[in-house]
mmCIF file of C-alpha atoms and ligand atoms in Angstrom:
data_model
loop_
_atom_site.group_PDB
_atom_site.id
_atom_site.type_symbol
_atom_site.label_atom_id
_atom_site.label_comp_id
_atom_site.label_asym_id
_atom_site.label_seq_id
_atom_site.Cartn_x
_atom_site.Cartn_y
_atom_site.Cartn_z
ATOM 1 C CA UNK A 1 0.000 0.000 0.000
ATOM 2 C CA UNK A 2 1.197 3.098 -1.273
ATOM 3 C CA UNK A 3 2.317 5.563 1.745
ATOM 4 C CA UNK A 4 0.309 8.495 2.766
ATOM 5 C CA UNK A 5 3.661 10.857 2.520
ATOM 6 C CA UNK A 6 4.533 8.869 -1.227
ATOM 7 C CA UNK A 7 1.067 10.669 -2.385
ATOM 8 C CA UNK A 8 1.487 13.002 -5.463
ATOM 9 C CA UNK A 9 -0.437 15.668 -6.201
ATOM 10 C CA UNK A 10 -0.153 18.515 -8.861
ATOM 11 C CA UNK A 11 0.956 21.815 -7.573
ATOM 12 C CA UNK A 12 1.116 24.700 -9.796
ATOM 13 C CA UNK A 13 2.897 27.062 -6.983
ATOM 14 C CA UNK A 14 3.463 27.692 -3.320
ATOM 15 C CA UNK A 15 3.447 30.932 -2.854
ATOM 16 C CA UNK A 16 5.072 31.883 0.885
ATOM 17 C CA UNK A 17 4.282 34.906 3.229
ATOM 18 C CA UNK A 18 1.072 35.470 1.894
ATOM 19 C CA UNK A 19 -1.820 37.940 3.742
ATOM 20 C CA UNK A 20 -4.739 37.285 1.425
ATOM 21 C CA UNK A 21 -5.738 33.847 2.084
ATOM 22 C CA UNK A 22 -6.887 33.717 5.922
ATOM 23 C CA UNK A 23 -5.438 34.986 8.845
ATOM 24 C CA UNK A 24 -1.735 35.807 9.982
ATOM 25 C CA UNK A 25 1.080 35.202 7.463
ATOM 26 C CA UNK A 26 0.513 31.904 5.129
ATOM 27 C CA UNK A 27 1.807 29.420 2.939
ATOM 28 C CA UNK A 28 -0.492 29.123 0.123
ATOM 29 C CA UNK A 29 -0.356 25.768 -2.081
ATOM 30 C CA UNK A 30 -2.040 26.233 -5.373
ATOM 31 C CA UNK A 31 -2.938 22.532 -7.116
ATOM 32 C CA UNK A 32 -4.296 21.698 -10.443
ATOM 33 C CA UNK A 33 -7.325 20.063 -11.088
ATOM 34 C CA UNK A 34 -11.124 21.961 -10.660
ATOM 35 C CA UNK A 35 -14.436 20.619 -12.184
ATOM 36 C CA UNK A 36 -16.158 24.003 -12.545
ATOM 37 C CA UNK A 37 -15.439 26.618 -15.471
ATOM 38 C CA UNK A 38 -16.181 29.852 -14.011
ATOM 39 C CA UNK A 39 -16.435 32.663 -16.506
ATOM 40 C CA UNK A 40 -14.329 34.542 -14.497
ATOM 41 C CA UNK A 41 -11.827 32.479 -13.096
ATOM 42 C CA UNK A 42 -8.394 34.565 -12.996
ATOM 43 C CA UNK A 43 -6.579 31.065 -12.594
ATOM 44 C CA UNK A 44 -7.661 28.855 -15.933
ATOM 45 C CA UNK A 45 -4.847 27.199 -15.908
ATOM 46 C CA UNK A 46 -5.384 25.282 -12.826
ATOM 47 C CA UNK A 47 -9.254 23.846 -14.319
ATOM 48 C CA UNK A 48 -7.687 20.778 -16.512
ATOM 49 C CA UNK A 49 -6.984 17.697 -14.435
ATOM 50 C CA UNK A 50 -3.746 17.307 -15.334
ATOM 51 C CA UNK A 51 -0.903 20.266 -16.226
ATOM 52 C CA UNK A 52 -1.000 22.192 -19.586
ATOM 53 C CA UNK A 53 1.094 23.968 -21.187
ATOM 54 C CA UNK A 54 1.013 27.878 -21.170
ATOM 55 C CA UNK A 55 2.975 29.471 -23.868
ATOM 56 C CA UNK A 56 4.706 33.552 -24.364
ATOM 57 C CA UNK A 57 5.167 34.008 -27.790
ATOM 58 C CA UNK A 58 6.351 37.591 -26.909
ATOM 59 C CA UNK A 59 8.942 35.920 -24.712
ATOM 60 C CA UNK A 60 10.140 33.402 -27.046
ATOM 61 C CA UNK A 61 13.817 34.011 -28.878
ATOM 62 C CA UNK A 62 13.885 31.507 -31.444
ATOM 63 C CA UNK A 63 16.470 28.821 -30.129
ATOM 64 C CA UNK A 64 14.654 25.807 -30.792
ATOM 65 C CA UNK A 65 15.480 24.486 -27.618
ATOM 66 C CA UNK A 66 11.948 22.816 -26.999
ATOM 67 C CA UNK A 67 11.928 21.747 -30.597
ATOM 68 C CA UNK A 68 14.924 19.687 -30.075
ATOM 69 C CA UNK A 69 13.420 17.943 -27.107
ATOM 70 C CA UNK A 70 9.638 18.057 -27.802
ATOM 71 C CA UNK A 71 8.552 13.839 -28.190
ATOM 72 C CA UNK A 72 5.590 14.598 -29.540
ATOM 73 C CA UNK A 73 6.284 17.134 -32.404
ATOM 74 C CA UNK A 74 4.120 19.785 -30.874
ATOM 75 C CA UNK A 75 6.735 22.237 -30.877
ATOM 76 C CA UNK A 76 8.329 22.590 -34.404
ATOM 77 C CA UNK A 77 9.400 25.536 -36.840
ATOM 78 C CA UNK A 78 6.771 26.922 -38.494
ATOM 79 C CA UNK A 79 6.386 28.243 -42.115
ATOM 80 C CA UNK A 80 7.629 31.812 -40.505
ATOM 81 C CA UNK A 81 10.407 30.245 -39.333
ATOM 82 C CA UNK A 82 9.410 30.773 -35.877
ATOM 83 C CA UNK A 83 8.525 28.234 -33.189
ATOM 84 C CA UNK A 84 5.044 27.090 -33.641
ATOM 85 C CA UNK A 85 3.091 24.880 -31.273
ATOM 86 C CA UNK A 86 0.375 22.427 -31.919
ATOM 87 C CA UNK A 87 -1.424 21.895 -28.391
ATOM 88 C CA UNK A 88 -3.606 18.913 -30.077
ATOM 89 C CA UNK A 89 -0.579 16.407 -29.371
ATOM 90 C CA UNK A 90 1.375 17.662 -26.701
ATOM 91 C CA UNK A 91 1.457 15.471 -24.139
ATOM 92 C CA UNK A 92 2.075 17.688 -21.762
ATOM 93 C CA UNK A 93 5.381 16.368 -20.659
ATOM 94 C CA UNK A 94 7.332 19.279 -19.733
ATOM 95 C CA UNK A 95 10.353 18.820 -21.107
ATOM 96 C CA UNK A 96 10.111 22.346 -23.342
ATOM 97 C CA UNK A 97 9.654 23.702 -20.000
ATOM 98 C CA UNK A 98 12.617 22.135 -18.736
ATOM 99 C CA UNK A 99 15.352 23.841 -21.332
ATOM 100 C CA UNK A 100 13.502 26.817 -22.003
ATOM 101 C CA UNK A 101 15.719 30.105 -21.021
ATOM 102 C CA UNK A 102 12.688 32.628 -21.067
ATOM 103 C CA UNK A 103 9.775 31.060 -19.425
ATOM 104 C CA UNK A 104 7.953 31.324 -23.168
ATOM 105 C CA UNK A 105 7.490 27.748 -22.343
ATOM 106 C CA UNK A 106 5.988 26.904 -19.183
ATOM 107 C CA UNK A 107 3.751 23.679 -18.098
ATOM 108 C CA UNK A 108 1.141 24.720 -15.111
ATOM 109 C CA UNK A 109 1.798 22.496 -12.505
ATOM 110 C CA UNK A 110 4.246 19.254 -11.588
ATOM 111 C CA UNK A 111 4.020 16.623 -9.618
ATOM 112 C CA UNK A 112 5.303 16.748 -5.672
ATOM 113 C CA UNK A 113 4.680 14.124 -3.067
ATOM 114 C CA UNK A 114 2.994 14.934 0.479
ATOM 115 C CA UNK A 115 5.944 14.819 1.593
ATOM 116 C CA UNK A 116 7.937 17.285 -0.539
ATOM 117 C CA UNK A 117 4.991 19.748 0.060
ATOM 118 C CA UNK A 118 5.054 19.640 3.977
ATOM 119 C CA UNK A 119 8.938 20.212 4.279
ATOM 120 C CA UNK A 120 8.752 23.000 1.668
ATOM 121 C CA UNK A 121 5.664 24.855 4.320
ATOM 122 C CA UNK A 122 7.469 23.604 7.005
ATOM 123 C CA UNK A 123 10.499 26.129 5.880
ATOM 124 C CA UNK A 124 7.723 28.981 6.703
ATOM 125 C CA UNK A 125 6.834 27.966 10.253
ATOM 126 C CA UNK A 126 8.829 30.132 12.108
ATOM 127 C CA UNK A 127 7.250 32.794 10.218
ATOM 128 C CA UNK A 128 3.370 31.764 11.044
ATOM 129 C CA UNK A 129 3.193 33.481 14.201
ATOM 130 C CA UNK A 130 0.062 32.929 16.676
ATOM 131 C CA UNK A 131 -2.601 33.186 13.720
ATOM 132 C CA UNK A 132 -0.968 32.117 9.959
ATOM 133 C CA UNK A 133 -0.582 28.565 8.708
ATOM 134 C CA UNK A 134 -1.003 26.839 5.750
ATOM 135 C CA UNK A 135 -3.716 27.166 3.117
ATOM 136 C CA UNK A 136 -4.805 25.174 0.086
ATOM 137 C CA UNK A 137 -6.192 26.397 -2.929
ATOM 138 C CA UNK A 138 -6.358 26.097 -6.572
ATOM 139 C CA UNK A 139 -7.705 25.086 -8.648
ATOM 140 C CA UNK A 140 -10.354 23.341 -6.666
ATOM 141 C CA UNK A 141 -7.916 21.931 -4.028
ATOM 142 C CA UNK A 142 -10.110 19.195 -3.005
ATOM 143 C CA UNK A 143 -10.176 17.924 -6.713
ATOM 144 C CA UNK A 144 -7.584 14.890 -6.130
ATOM 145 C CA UNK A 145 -8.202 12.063 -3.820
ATOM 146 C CA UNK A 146 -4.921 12.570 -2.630
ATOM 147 C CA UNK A 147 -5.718 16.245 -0.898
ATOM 148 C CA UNK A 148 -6.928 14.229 1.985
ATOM 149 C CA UNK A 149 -3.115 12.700 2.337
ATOM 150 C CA UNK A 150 -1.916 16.493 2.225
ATOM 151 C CA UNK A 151 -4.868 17.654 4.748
ATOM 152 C CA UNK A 152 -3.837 14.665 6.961
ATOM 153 C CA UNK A 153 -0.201 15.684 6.958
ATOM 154 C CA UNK A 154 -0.066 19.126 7.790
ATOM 155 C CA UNK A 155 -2.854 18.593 10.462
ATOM 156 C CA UNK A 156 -0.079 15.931 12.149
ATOM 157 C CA UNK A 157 2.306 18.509 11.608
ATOM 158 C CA UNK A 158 0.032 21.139 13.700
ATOM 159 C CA UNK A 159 -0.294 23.640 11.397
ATOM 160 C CA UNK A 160 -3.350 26.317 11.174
ATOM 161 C CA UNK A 161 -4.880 24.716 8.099
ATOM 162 C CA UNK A 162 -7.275 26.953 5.503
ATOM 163 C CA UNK A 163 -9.210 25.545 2.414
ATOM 164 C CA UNK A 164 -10.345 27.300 -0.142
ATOM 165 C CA UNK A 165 -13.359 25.423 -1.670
ATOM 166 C CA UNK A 166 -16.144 25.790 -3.867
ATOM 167 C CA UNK A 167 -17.540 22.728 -2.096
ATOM 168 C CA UNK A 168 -17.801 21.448 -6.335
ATOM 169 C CA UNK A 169 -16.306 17.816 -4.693
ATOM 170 C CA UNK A 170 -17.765 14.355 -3.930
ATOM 171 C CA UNK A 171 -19.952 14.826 -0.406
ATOM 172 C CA UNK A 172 -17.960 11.165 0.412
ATOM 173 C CA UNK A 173 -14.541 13.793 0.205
ATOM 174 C CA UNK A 174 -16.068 17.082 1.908
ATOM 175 C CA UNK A 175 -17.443 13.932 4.983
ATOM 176 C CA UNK A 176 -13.858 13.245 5.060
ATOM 177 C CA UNK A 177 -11.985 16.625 4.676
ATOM 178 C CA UNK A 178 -14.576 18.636 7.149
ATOM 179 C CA UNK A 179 -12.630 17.599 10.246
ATOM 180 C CA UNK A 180 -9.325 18.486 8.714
ATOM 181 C CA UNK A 181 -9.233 21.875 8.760
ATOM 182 C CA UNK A 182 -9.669 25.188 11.021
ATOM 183 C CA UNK A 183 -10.962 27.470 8.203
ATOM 184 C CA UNK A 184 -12.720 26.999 5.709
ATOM 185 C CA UNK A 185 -13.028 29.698 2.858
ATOM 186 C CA UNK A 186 -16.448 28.781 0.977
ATOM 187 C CA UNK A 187 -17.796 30.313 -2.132
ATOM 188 C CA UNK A 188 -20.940 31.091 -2.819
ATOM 189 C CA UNK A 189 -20.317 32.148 -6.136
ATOM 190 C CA UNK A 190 -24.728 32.717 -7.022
ATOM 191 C CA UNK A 191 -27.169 31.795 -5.079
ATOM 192 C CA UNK A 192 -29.933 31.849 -8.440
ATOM 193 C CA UNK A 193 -29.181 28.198 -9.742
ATOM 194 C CA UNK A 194 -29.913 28.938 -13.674
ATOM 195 C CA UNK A 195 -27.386 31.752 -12.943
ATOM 196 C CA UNK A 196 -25.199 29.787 -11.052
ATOM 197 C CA UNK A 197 -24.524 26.638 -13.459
ATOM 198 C CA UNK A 198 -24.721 29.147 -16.816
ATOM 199 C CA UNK A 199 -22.200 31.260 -15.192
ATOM 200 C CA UNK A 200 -19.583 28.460 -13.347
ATOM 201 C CA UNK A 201 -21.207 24.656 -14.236
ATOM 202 C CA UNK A 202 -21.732 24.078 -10.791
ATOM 203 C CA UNK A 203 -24.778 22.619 -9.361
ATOM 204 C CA UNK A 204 -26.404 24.703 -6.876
ATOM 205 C CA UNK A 205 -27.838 21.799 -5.031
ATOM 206 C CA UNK A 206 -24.899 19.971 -4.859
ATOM 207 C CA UNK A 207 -22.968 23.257 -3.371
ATOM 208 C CA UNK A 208 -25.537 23.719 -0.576
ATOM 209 C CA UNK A 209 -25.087 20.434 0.129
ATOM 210 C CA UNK A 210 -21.493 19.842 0.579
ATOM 211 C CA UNK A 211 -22.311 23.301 2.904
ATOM 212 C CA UNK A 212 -24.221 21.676 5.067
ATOM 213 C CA UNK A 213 -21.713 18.929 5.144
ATOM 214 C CA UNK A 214 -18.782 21.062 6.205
ATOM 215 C CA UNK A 215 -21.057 22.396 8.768
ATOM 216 C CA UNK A 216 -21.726 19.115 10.735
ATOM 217 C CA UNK A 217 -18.131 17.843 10.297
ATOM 218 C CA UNK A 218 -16.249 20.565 11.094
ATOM 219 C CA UNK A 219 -14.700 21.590 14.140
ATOM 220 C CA UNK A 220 -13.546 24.210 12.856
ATOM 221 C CA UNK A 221 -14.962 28.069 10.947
ATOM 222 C CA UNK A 222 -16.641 28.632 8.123
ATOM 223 C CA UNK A 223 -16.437 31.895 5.983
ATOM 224 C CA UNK A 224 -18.553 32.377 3.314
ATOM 225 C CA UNK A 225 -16.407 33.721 0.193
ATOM 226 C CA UNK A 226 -18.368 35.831 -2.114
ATOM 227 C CA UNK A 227 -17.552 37.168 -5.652
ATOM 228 C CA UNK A 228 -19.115 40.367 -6.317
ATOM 229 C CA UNK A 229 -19.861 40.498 -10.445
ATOM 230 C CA UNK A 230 -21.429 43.918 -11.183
ATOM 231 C CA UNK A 231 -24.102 43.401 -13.581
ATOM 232 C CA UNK A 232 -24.139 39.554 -13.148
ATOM 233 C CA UNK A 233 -24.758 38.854 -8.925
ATOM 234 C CA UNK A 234 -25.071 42.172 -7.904
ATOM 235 C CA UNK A 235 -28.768 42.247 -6.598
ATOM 236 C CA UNK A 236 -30.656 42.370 -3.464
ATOM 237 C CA UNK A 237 -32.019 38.593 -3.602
ATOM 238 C CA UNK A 238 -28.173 37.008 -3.516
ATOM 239 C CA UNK A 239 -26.850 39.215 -0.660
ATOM 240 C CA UNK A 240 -29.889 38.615 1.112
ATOM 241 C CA UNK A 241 -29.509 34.641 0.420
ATOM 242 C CA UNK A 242 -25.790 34.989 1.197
ATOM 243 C CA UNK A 243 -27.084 36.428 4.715
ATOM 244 C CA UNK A 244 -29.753 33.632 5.351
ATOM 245 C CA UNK A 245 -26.866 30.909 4.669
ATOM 246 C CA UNK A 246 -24.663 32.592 7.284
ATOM 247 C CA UNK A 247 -27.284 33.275 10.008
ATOM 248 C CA UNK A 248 -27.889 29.401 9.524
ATOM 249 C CA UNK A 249 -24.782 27.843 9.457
ATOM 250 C CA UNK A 250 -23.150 26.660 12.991
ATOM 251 C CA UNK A 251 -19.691 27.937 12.587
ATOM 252 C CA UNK A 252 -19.755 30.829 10.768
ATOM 253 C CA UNK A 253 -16.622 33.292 10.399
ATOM 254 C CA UNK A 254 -18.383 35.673 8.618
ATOM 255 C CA UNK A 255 -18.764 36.833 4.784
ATOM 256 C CA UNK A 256 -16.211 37.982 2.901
ATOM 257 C CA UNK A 257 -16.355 39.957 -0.735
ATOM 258 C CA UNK A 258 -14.259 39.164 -3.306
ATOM 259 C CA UNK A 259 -15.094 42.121 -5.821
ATOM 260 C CA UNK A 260 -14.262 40.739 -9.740
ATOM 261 C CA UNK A 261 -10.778 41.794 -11.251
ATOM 262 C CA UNK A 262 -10.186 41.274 -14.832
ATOM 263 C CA UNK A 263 -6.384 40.033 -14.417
ATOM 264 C CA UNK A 264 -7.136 36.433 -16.365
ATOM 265 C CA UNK A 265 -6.800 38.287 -19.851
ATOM 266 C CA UNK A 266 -3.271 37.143 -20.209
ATOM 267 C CA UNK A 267 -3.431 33.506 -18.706
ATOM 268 C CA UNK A 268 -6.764 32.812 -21.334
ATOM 269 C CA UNK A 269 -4.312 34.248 -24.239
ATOM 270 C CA UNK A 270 -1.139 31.580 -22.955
ATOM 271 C CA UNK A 271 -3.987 28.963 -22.989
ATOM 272 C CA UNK A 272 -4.599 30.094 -26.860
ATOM 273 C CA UNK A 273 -7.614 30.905 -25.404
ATOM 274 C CA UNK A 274 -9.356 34.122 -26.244
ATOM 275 C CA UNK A 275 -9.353 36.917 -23.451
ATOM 276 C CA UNK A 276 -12.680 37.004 -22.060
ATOM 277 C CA UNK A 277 -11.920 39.371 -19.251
ATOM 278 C CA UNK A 278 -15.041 41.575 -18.569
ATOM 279 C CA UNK A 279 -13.739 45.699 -17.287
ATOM 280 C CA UNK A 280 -17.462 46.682 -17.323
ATOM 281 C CA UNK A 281 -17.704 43.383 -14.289
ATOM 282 C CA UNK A 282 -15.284 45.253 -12.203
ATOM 283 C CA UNK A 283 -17.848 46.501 -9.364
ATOM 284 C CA UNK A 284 -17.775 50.288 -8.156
ATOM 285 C CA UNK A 285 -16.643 50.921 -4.505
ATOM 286 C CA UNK A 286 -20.413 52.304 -4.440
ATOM 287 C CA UNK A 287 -21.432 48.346 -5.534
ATOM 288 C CA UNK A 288 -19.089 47.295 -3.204
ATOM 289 C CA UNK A 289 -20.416 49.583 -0.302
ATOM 290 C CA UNK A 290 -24.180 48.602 -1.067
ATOM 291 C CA UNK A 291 -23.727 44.596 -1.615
ATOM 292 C CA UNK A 292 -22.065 45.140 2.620
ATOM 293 C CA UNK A 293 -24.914 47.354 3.601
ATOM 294 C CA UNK A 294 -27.567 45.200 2.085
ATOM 295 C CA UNK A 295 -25.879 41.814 3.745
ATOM 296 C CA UNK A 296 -25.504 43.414 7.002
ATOM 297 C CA UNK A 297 -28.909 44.471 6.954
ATOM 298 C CA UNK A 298 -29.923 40.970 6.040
ATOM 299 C CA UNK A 299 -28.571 40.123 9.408
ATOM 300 C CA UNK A 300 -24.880 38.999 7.722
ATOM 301 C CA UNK A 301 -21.747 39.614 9.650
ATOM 302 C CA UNK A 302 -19.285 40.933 6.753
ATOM 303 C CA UNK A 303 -15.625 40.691 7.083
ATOM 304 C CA UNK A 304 -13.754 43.977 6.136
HETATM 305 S S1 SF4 B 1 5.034 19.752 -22.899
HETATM 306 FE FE1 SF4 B 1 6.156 18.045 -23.877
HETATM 307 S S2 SF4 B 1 4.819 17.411 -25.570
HETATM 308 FE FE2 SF4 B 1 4.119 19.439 -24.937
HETATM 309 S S3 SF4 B 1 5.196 20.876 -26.250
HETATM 310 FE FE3 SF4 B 1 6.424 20.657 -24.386
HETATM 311 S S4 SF4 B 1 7.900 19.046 -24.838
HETATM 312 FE FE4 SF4 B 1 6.288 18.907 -26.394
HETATM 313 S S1 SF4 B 2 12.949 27.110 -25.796
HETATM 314 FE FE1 SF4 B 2 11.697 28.891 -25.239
HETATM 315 S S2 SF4 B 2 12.785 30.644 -26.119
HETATM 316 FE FE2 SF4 B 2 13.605 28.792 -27.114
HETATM 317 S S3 SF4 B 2 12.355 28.554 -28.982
HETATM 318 FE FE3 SF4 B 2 11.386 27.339 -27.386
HETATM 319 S S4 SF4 B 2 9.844 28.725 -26.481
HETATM 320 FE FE4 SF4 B 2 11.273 29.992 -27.651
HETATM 321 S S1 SF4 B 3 -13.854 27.275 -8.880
HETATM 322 FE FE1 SF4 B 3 -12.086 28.656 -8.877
HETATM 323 S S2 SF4 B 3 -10.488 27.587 -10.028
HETATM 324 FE FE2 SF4 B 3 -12.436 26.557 -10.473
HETATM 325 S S3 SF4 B 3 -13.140 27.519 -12.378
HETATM 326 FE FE3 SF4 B 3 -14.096 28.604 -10.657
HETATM 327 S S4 SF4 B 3 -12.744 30.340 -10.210
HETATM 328 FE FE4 SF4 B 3 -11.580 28.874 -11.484
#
């Protein structure tokens, strides 16, 4: 039987001393892998299973580098002379990412073991102070069986453990994860389900579900993490559902806004994706200001 610390998972980056992710200072672990396709998801590169392959054009020099080592022939001289890339047949390997110099050739995520993870946050400790620990995100971090292993590990290693969910998992993985965290950072990304699934895929059922889950399992707190899309969620009937989920749940930390920022642009455009970024989304501090004033007077306790 394969060894809890032996478990791999793919982590795109572990980014240290951070202040946005929960409380105190924090280790964040980003991992591939997320079953929902938010239309405004500023990290698309994390949604595939497994690691793609983001490429820079603007970056690139021309040495051939990854043509020389590509196995699959996606990365070859085009007509122009310059390096072209066919994403139908790479593989995905990263061995272009490997010899590139510029970084005009980078693959998403790789591979680490439990193990690796925990001694690369354990570097950070010292810094965690009373309140920070660890927290993982993504990506939908819970996407992988093997999340549990990583929960499991830096619980045993007694860290302050977030998650950052959008509770878009089996319910058999949110039973199981619930007890292994202090925080957990929830989204409730819409609250109108035909809104909801056009706007992210996710079932709204399923969401509320896997909330009620986390709820009863938990020992820990539960803040509700909401986007704020001007023109899209911005109304009186989702702040005032947002409240009536918070007022109901056992452990609630509060409600958080995350107003919409149209950074994905360039991510889409390294997917050969088209940008999709939405400026006239970005909400006004006066949105901002009314979507608090309407939750708190819905009975919501908002987090500043
Ligand atoms: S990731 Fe592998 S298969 Fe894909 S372009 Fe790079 S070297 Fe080729
Ligand atoms: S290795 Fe990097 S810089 Fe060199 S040709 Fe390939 S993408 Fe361009
Ligand atoms: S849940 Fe998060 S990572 Fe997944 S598609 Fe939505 S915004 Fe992107």
């Amino acid at each position: 039987m394969e060894s809890q610390a032996c478990v791999s998972l793919p982590v795109v980056r572990i980014q240290r001393f951070s202040t946005g992710d929960g409380p105190g200072v924090r280790t964040t672990v980003f991992l591939q892998g997320c079953p929902l396709s938010c239309v405004w998801c500023h990290n698309p590169e994390t949604q595939s299973a497994q690691p793609v392959l983001l490429t820079d054009p603007a970056s690139c020099i021309g040495c051939g580098a990854c043509i020389a080592v590509c196995p699959a022939g996606a990365r070859r001289w085009g007509t122009d002379g310059a390096p072209a890339f066919d994403r139908a047949v790479c593989r995905a390997c990263g061995a272009c990412d490997g010899v590139c110099p510029t970084g005009a050739c980078e693959l998403s995520a790789h591979a680490m073991t439990v193990e690796e993870i925990l001694r690369l946050v354990l570097r950070d400790a010292p810094f965690f102070g009373e309140h920070g620990g660890v927290t993982l995100s993504g990506g939908e971090p819970l996407f992988h069986p093997g999340s549990l292993a990583l929960l499991e590990a830096l619980r045993a290693a007694g860290l302050h453990v977030a998650v950052e969910t959008s509770g878009a998992v089996p319910r058999s993985r949110m039973v199981a994860a619930a007890p292994l965290a202090d925080l957990w950072l929830y989204d409730i990304k819409d609250t109108d389900p035909p809104r909801l699934r056009a706007m992210t895929g996710a079932d709204a059922g399923h969401i509320l579900d896997n909330l009620a889950v986390c709820d009863t399992h938990t020992a820990g707190r539960i803040r509700l993490r909401c986007i704020l899309v001007r023109g899209v969620n911005h109304t009186p009937a989702h702040w005032q559902a947002v409240a009536a989920l918070s007022r109901r749940l056992l452990h609630c930390d509060g409600v958080e806004l995350l107003p919409y920022h149209a950074f994905a642009g360039s991510k889409s455009l390294r997917l050969g994706r088209p940008d999709i970024s939405r400026p006239d989304w970005i909400p006004s501090p006066a949105d901002i200001a009314e979507a608090k004033r309407l939750l708190r007077s819905a009975g919501a306790s908002v987090l500043e």
